[in-house]
Amino acid sequence: METERLQPEEIERAAQFIREGELVAFQTETVYGLGADATNDEAVKKIYQAKGRPSDNPLIVHVSSKDQVKQYVEEIPPEAVRLMDAFWPGPLTIILKHKKGTLSETVTAGLDTVGIRVPDSSSALKLIETAGKPLAAPSANTSGRPSPTTAEHVYHDMEGKIAAIVDDGETGVGLESTVLDLTDRNQPTILRPGGLSKKELERIIGPVALDPYLSSQAQAPKSPGMKYRHYSPEEPVYIVSESGHGWNKVIEYFEAQNEKIGLLASEDIIQTYGKHAVATFSLGRKEDTQTASRLLYAGLRFFETTDATIILAEAYEESDEGYAFMNRLEKAAAGNYL
Ligand code: TXA
Ligand code: MG
């Protein structure tokens, strides 16, 4: 199959592919999504094939306005309405009780709940509206790899496997949406940290819990996708943290092993240690967690185009703002701290 690269002005053609049950990758504010008509079971199955995604991992449903949500869920609690009003369109996925039979069963992977969001991207909203369908869409990467933040990343992973990519430029947030479970009204719970922080959610609905799995791997995650290998580039990633061995020792160690170092870090660290690396990728100023989040996946992918044999990545503070960034980096590094 030839994968067409479409401009936002060619949305009609992209929508046509969706109506015909084909896959179209599209930009959102978080990462590029791999979209299919969420009501068409055959189409949704193609997503799992193209990504090599485990079939027990449900997909997020993208709609163009909050009015469409009631078609697909049993009930919309008042907390959900307040969050939708505050943050949609935006990087928040809300898990609610699914109204059975209204979506492809493959979307929910057999669960009785469904995750829904309205993406903050004009081309995504136009695609949903023109196709006249809710779009089931995971991140448009091959399973296990860093999520795509440009059309080029999608093309690299999906060329020949999907009908089209709508290229609407780089994504703004750079990390996926926050997944919030509201199926138990008394206990709103973050299943996956993301573009909206815990504090931002709490400002609207009060106390929000974190899925215990996020801090202790001993528990099974409530969000099936959290248990898989994730966000990993070809080279092994090691996190260098202030409480660990320190940059000098770590660099000395890998140089002695004849490894070629790729350095993924803030400007200051690159200034100081860049001379020991065969390639560097700056995440911006250390205080600017937003920029670091936007650039993380592009940075991880960048080293695949270089001679680096390992990636040393700088740890950021796990503050409210840096929490999602560190969650993704830890997974990319499979928990390897030095
Ligand atoms: O920002 C995003 O959320 C991007 C863009 C494309 O919208 N999408 C995305 O999808 O990250 P994906 O499939 O890569 O991740 C979806 C996550 C997975 O961890 C999945 O297990 C979880 O959401 N999820 C989806 N439906 C769920 C449900 N009913 N219950 C619990 N977790 C759910
Ligand atoms: Mg993903």
mmCIF file with all atom_site columns, N, CA and C in Angstrom, residues 139-177:
data_model
loop_
_atom_site.group_PDB
_atom_site.id
_atom_site.type_symbol
_atom_site.label_atom_id
_atom_site.label_alt_id
_atom_site.label_comp_id
_atom_site.label_asym_id
_atom_site.label_entity_id
_atom_site.label_seq_id
_atom_site.pdbx_PDB_ins_code
_atom_site.Cartn_x
_atom_site.Cartn_y
_atom_site.Cartn_z
_atom_site.occupancy
_atom_site.B_iso_or_equiv
_atom_site.pdbx_formal_charge
_atom_site.auth_seq_id
_atom_site.auth_comp_id
_atom_site.auth_asym_id
_atom_site.auth_atom_id
_atom_site.pdbx_PDB_model_num
ATOM 1   N N  . SER A 1 139 ? -1.332 6.275  19.694 1.00 0.00 ? 139 SER A N  1
ATOM 2   C CA . SER A 1 139 ? -0.207 6.991  19.101 1.00 0.00 ? 139 SER A CA 1
ATOM 3   C C  . SER A 1 139 ? 0.245  6.233  17.849 1.00 0.00 ? 139 SER A C  1
ATOM 4   N N  . ALA A 1 140 ? 0.701  6.989  16.832 1.00 0.00 ? 140 ALA A N  1
ATOM 5   C CA . ALA A 1 140 ? 0.926  6.399  15.505 1.00 0.00 ? 140 ALA A CA 1
ATOM 6   C C  . ALA A 1 140 ? 2.332  5.833  15.323 1.00 0.00 ? 140 ALA A C  1
ATOM 7   N N  . ASN A 1 141 ? 2.875  5.229  16.382 1.00 0.00 ? 141 ASN A N  1
ATOM 8   C CA . ASN A 1 141 ? 4.186  4.598  16.314 1.00 0.00 ? 141 ASN A CA 1
ATOM 9   C C  . ASN A 1 141 ? 4.035  3.084  16.286 1.00 0.00 ? 141 ASN A C  1
ATOM 10  N N  . THR A 1 142 ? 5.073  2.401  15.830 1.00 0.00 ? 142 THR A N  1
ATOM 11  C CA . THR A 1 142 ? 5.137  0.960  16.029 1.00 0.00 ? 142 THR A CA 1
ATOM 12  C C  . THR A 1 142 ? 5.154  0.710  17.535 1.00 0.00 ? 142 THR A C  1
ATOM 13  N N  . SER A 1 143 ? 4.409  -0.287 17.995 1.00 0.00 ? 143 SER A N  1
ATOM 14  C CA . SER A 1 143 ? 4.322  -0.590 19.421 1.00 0.00 ? 143 SER A CA 1
ATOM 15  C C  . SER A 1 143 ? 5.726  -0.697 20.035 1.00 0.00 ? 143 SER A C  1
ATOM 16  N N  . GLY A 1 144 ? 5.893  -0.044 21.199 1.00 0.00 ? 144 GLY A N  1
ATOM 17  C CA . GLY A 1 144 ? 7.181  -0.132 21.888 1.00 0.00 ? 144 GLY A CA 1
ATOM 18  C C  . GLY A 1 144 ? 8.115  1.024  21.584 1.00 0.00 ? 144 GLY A C  1
ATOM 19  N N  . ARG A 1 145 ? 7.887  1.742  20.472 1.00 0.00 ? 145 ARG A N  1
ATOM 20  C CA . ARG A 1 145 ? 8.794  2.829  20.083 1.00 0.00 ? 145 ARG A CA 1
ATOM 21  C C  . ARG A 1 145 ? 8.323  4.187  20.624 1.00 0.00 ? 145 ARG A C  1
ATOM 22  N N  . PRO A 1 146 ? 9.212  5.193  20.588 1.00 0.00 ? 146 PRO A N  1
ATOM 23  C CA . PRO A 1 146 ? 8.776  6.526  21.026 1.00 0.00 ? 146 PRO A CA 1
ATOM 24  C C  . PRO A 1 146 ? 7.598  7.009  20.179 1.00 0.00 ? 146 PRO A C  1
ATOM 25  N N  . SER A 1 147 ? 6.655  7.690  20.796 1.00 0.00 ? 147 SER A N  1
ATOM 26  C CA . SER A 1 147 ? 5.503  8.197  20.067 1.00 0.00 ? 147 SER A CA 1
ATOM 27  C C  . SER A 1 147 ? 5.948  9.269  19.071 1.00 0.00 ? 147 SER A C  1
ATOM 28  N N  . PRO A 1 148 ? 5.197  9.413  17.970 1.00 0.00 ? 148 PRO A N  1
ATOM 29  C CA . PRO A 1 148 ? 5.600  10.361 16.929 1.00 0.00 ? 148 PRO A CA 1
ATOM 30  C C  . PRO A 1 148 ? 5.100  11.777 17.215 1.00 0.00 ? 148 PRO A C  1
ATOM 31  N N  . THR A 1 149 ? 6.001  12.744 17.084 1.00 0.00 ? 149 THR A N  1
ATOM 32  C CA . THR A 1 149 ? 5.595  14.140 17.264 1.00 0.00 ? 149 THR A CA 1
ATOM 33  C C  . THR A 1 149 ? 5.696  14.924 15.958 1.00 0.00 ? 149 THR A C  1
ATOM 34  N N  . THR A 1 150 ? 6.113  14.243 14.877 1.00 0.00 ? 150 THR A N  1
ATOM 35  C CA . THR A 1 150 ? 6.082  14.855 13.540 1.00 0.00 ? 150 THR A CA 1
ATOM 36  C C  . THR A 1 150 ? 5.540  13.816 12.549 1.00 0.00 ? 150 THR A C  1
ATOM 37  N N  . ALA A 1 151 ? 5.094  14.318 11.384 1.00 0.00 ? 151 ALA A N  1
ATOM 38  C CA . ALA A 1 151 ? 4.613  13.414 10.333 1.00 0.00 ? 151 ALA A CA 1
ATOM 39  C C  . ALA A 1 151 ? 5.751  12.510 9.855  1.00 0.00 ? 151 ALA A C  1
ATOM 40  N N  . GLU A 1 152 ? 6.966  13.040 9.880  1.00 0.00 ? 152 GLU A N  1
ATOM 41  C CA . GLU A 1 152 ? 8.149  12.266 9.474  1.00 0.00 ? 152 GLU A CA 1
ATOM 42  C C  . GLU A 1 152 ? 8.331  11.029 10.368 1.00 0.00 ? 152 GLU A C  1
ATOM 43  N N  . HIS A 1 153 ? 8.137  11.200 11.685 1.00 0.00 ? 153 HIS A N  1
ATOM 44  C CA . HIS A 1 153 ? 8.224  10.046 12.605 1.00 0.00 ? 153 HIS A CA 1
ATOM 45  C C  . HIS A 1 153 ? 7.189  8.982  12.216 1.00 0.00 ? 153 HIS A C  1
ATOM 46  N N  . VAL A 1 154 ? 5.979  9.441  11.903 1.00 0.00 ? 154 VAL A N  1
ATOM 47  C CA . VAL A 1 154 ? 4.911  8.493  11.537 1.00 0.00 ? 154 VAL A CA 1
ATOM 48  C C  . VAL A 1 154 ? 5.311  7.752  10.264 1.00 0.00 ? 154 VAL A C  1
ATOM 49  N N  . TYR A 1 155 ? 5.800  8.525  9.314  1.00 0.00 ? 155 TYR A N  1
ATOM 50  C CA . TYR A 1 155 ? 6.178  7.939  8.022  1.00 0.00 ? 155 TYR A CA 1
ATOM 51  C C  . TYR A 1 155 ? 7.240  6.853  8.233  1.00 0.00 ? 155 TYR A C  1
ATOM 52  N N  . HIS A 1 156 ? 8.201  7.132  9.083  1.00 0.00 ? 156 HIS A N  1
ATOM 53  C CA . HIS A 1 156 ? 9.272  6.176  9.381  1.00 0.00 ? 156 HIS A CA 1
ATOM 54  C C  . HIS A 1 156 ? 8.705  4.848  9.862  1.00 0.00 ? 156 HIS A C  1
ATOM 55  N N  . ASP A 1 157 ? 7.724  4.909  10.768 1.00 0.00 ? 157 ASP A N  1
ATOM 56  C CA . ASP A 1 157 ? 7.173  3.675  11.354 1.00 0.00 ? 157 ASP A CA 1
ATOM 57  C C  . ASP A 1 157 ? 6.080  3.027  10.493 1.00 0.00 ? 157 ASP A C  1
ATOM 58  N N  . MET A 1 158 ? 5.320  3.835  9.762  1.00 0.00 ? 158 MET A N  1
ATOM 59  C CA . MET A 1 158 ? 4.063  3.332  9.178  1.00 0.00 ? 158 MET A CA 1
ATOM 60  C C  . MET A 1 158 ? 4.027  3.301  7.644  1.00 0.00 ? 158 MET A C  1
ATOM 61  N N  . GLU A 1 159 ? 5.119  3.708  6.996  1.00 0.00 ? 159 GLU A N  1
ATOM 62  C CA . GLU A 1 159 ? 5.119  3.754  5.540  1.00 0.00 ? 159 GLU A CA 1
ATOM 63  C C  . GLU A 1 159 ? 4.735  2.392  4.959  1.00 0.00 ? 159 GLU A C  1
ATOM 64  N N  . GLY A 1 160 ? 3.768  2.403  4.038  1.00 0.00 ? 160 GLY A N  1
ATOM 65  C CA . GLY A 1 160 ? 3.348  1.172  3.390  1.00 0.00 ? 160 GLY A CA 1
ATOM 66  C C  . GLY A 1 160 ? 2.291  0.396  4.164  1.00 0.00 ? 160 GLY A C  1
ATOM 67  N N  . LYS A 1 161 ? 2.014  0.825  5.415  1.00 0.00 ? 161 LYS A N  1
ATOM 68  C CA . LYS A 1 161 ? 1.059  0.086  6.246  1.00 0.00 ? 161 LYS A CA 1
ATOM 69  C C  . LYS A 1 161 ? -0.268 0.794  6.410  1.00 0.00 ? 161 LYS A C  1
ATOM 70  N N  . ILE A 1 162 ? -0.325 2.094  6.083  1.00 0.00 ? 162 ILE A N  1
ATOM 71  C CA . ILE A 1 162 ? -1.560 2.855  6.299  1.00 0.00 ? 162 ILE A CA 1
ATOM 72  C C  . ILE A 1 162 ? -1.866 3.693  5.057  1.00 0.00 ? 162 ILE A C  1
ATOM 73  N N  . ALA A 1 163 ? -3.121 4.123  4.938  1.00 0.00 ? 163 ALA A N  1
ATOM 74  C CA . ALA A 1 163 ? -3.538 4.818  3.712  1.00 0.00 ? 163 ALA A CA 1
ATOM 75  C C  . ALA A 1 163 ? -2.930 6.207  3.608  1.00 0.00 ? 163 ALA A C  1
ATOM 76  N N  . ALA A 1 164 ? -2.901 6.957  4.718  1.00 0.00 ? 164 ALA A N  1
ATOM 77  C CA . ALA A 1 164 ? -2.461 8.349  4.605  1.00 0.00 ? 164 ALA A CA 1
ATOM 78  C C  . ALA A 1 164 ? -2.004 8.927  5.934  1.00 0.00 ? 164 ALA A C  1
ATOM 79  N N  . ILE A 1 165 ? -1.223 10.008 5.819  1.00 0.00 ? 165 ILE A N  1
ATOM 80  C CA . ILE A 1 165 ? -0.822 10.814 6.976  1.00 0.00 ? 165 ILE A CA 1
ATOM 81  C C  . ILE A 1 165 ? -1.204 12.254 6.671  1.00 0.00 ? 165 ILE A C  1
ATOM 82  N N  . VAL A 1 166 ? -1.941 12.886 7.591  1.00 0.00 ? 166 VAL A N  1
ATOM 83  C CA . VAL A 1 166 ? -2.223 14.315 7.431  1.00 0.00 ? 166 VAL A CA 1
ATOM 84  C C  . VAL A 1 166 ? -1.118 15.071 8.171  1.00 0.00 ? 166 VAL A C  1
ATOM 85  N N  . ASP A 1 167 ? -0.288 15.768 7.395  1.00 0.00 ? 167 ASP A N  1
ATOM 86  C CA . ASP A 1 167 ? 0.862  16.475 7.982  1.00 0.00 ? 167 ASP A CA 1
ATOM 87  C C  . ASP A 1 167 ? 0.450  17.884 8.390  1.00 0.00 ? 167 ASP A C  1
ATOM 88  N N  . ASP A 1 168 ? 0.293  18.086 9.689  1.00 0.00 ? 168 ASP A N  1
ATOM 89  C CA . ASP A 1 168 ? -0.059 19.430 10.173 1.00 0.00 ? 168 ASP A CA 1
ATOM 90  C C  . ASP A 1 168 ? 1.037  19.954 11.109 1.00 0.00 ? 168 ASP A C  1
ATOM 91  N N  . GLY A 1 169 ? 2.265  19.530 10.847 1.00 0.00 ? 169 GLY A N  1
ATOM 92  C CA . GLY A 1 169 ? 3.400  20.062 11.608 1.00 0.00 ? 169 GLY A CA 1
ATOM 93  C C  . GLY A 1 169 ? 3.617  19.372 12.940 1.00 0.00 ? 169 GLY A C  1
ATOM 94  N N  . GLU A 1 170 ? 4.628  19.879 13.645 1.00 0.00 ? 170 GLU A N  1
ATOM 95  C CA . GLU A 1 170 ? 5.028  19.325 14.936 1.00 0.00 ? 170 GLU A CA 1
ATOM 96  C C  . GLU A 1 170 ? 3.892  19.433 15.961 1.00 0.00 ? 170 GLU A C  1
ATOM 97  N N  . THR A 1 171 ? 3.827  18.488 16.890 1.00 0.00 ? 171 THR A N  1
ATOM 98  C CA . THR A 1 171 ? 2.805  18.579 17.942 1.00 0.00 ? 171 THR A CA 1
ATOM 99  C C  . THR A 1 171 ? 3.307  19.495 19.064 1.00 0.00 ? 171 THR A C  1
ATOM 100 N N  . GLY A 1 172 ? 2.388  20.121 19.783 1.00 0.00 ? 172 GLY A N  1
ATOM 101 C CA . GLY A 1 172 ? 2.776  21.139 20.753 1.00 0.00 ? 172 GLY A CA 1
ATOM 102 C C  . GLY A 1 172 ? 3.128  20.607 22.135 1.00 0.00 ? 172 GLY A C  1
ATOM 103 N N  . VAL A 1 173 ? 2.349  19.652 22.633 1.00 0.00 ? 173 VAL A N  1
ATOM 104 C CA . VAL A 1 173 ? 2.568  19.150 23.998 1.00 0.00 ? 173 VAL A CA 1
ATOM 105 C C  . VAL A 1 173 ? 3.707  18.127 24.012 1.00 0.00 ? 173 VAL A C  1
ATOM 106 N N  . GLY A 1 174 ? 3.675  17.197 23.085 1.00 0.00 ? 174 GLY A N  1
ATOM 107 C CA . GLY A 1 174 ? 4.778  16.258 22.933 1.00 0.00 ? 174 GLY A CA 1
ATOM 108 C C  . GLY A 1 174 ? 4.676  14.980 23.746 1.00 0.00 ? 174 GLY A C  1
ATOM 109 N N  . LEU A 1 175 ? 3.889  14.980 24.820 1.00 0.00 ? 175 LEU A N  1
ATOM 110 C CA . LEU A 1 175 ? 3.594  13.746 25.566 1.00 0.00 ? 175 LEU A CA 1
ATOM 111 C C  . LEU A 1 175 ? 2.105  13.472 25.426 1.00 0.00 ? 175 LEU A C  1
ATOM 112 N N  . GLU A 1 176 ? 1.698  12.219 25.595 1.00 0.00 ? 176 GLU A N  1
ATOM 113 C CA . GLU A 1 176 ? 0.303  11.851 25.420 1.00 0.00 ? 176 GLU A CA 1
ATOM 114 C C  . GLU A 1 176 ? -0.594 12.486 26.486 1.00 0.00 ? 176 GLU A C  1
ATOM 115 N N  . SER A 1 177 ? -1.902 12.364 26.222 1.00 0.00 ? 177 SER A N  1
ATOM 116 C CA . SER A 1 177 ? -2.893 12.902 27.151 1.00 0.00 ? 177 SER A CA 1
ATOM 117 C C  . SER A 1 177 ? -2.815 12.208 28.511 1.00 0.00 ? 177 SER A C  1
#
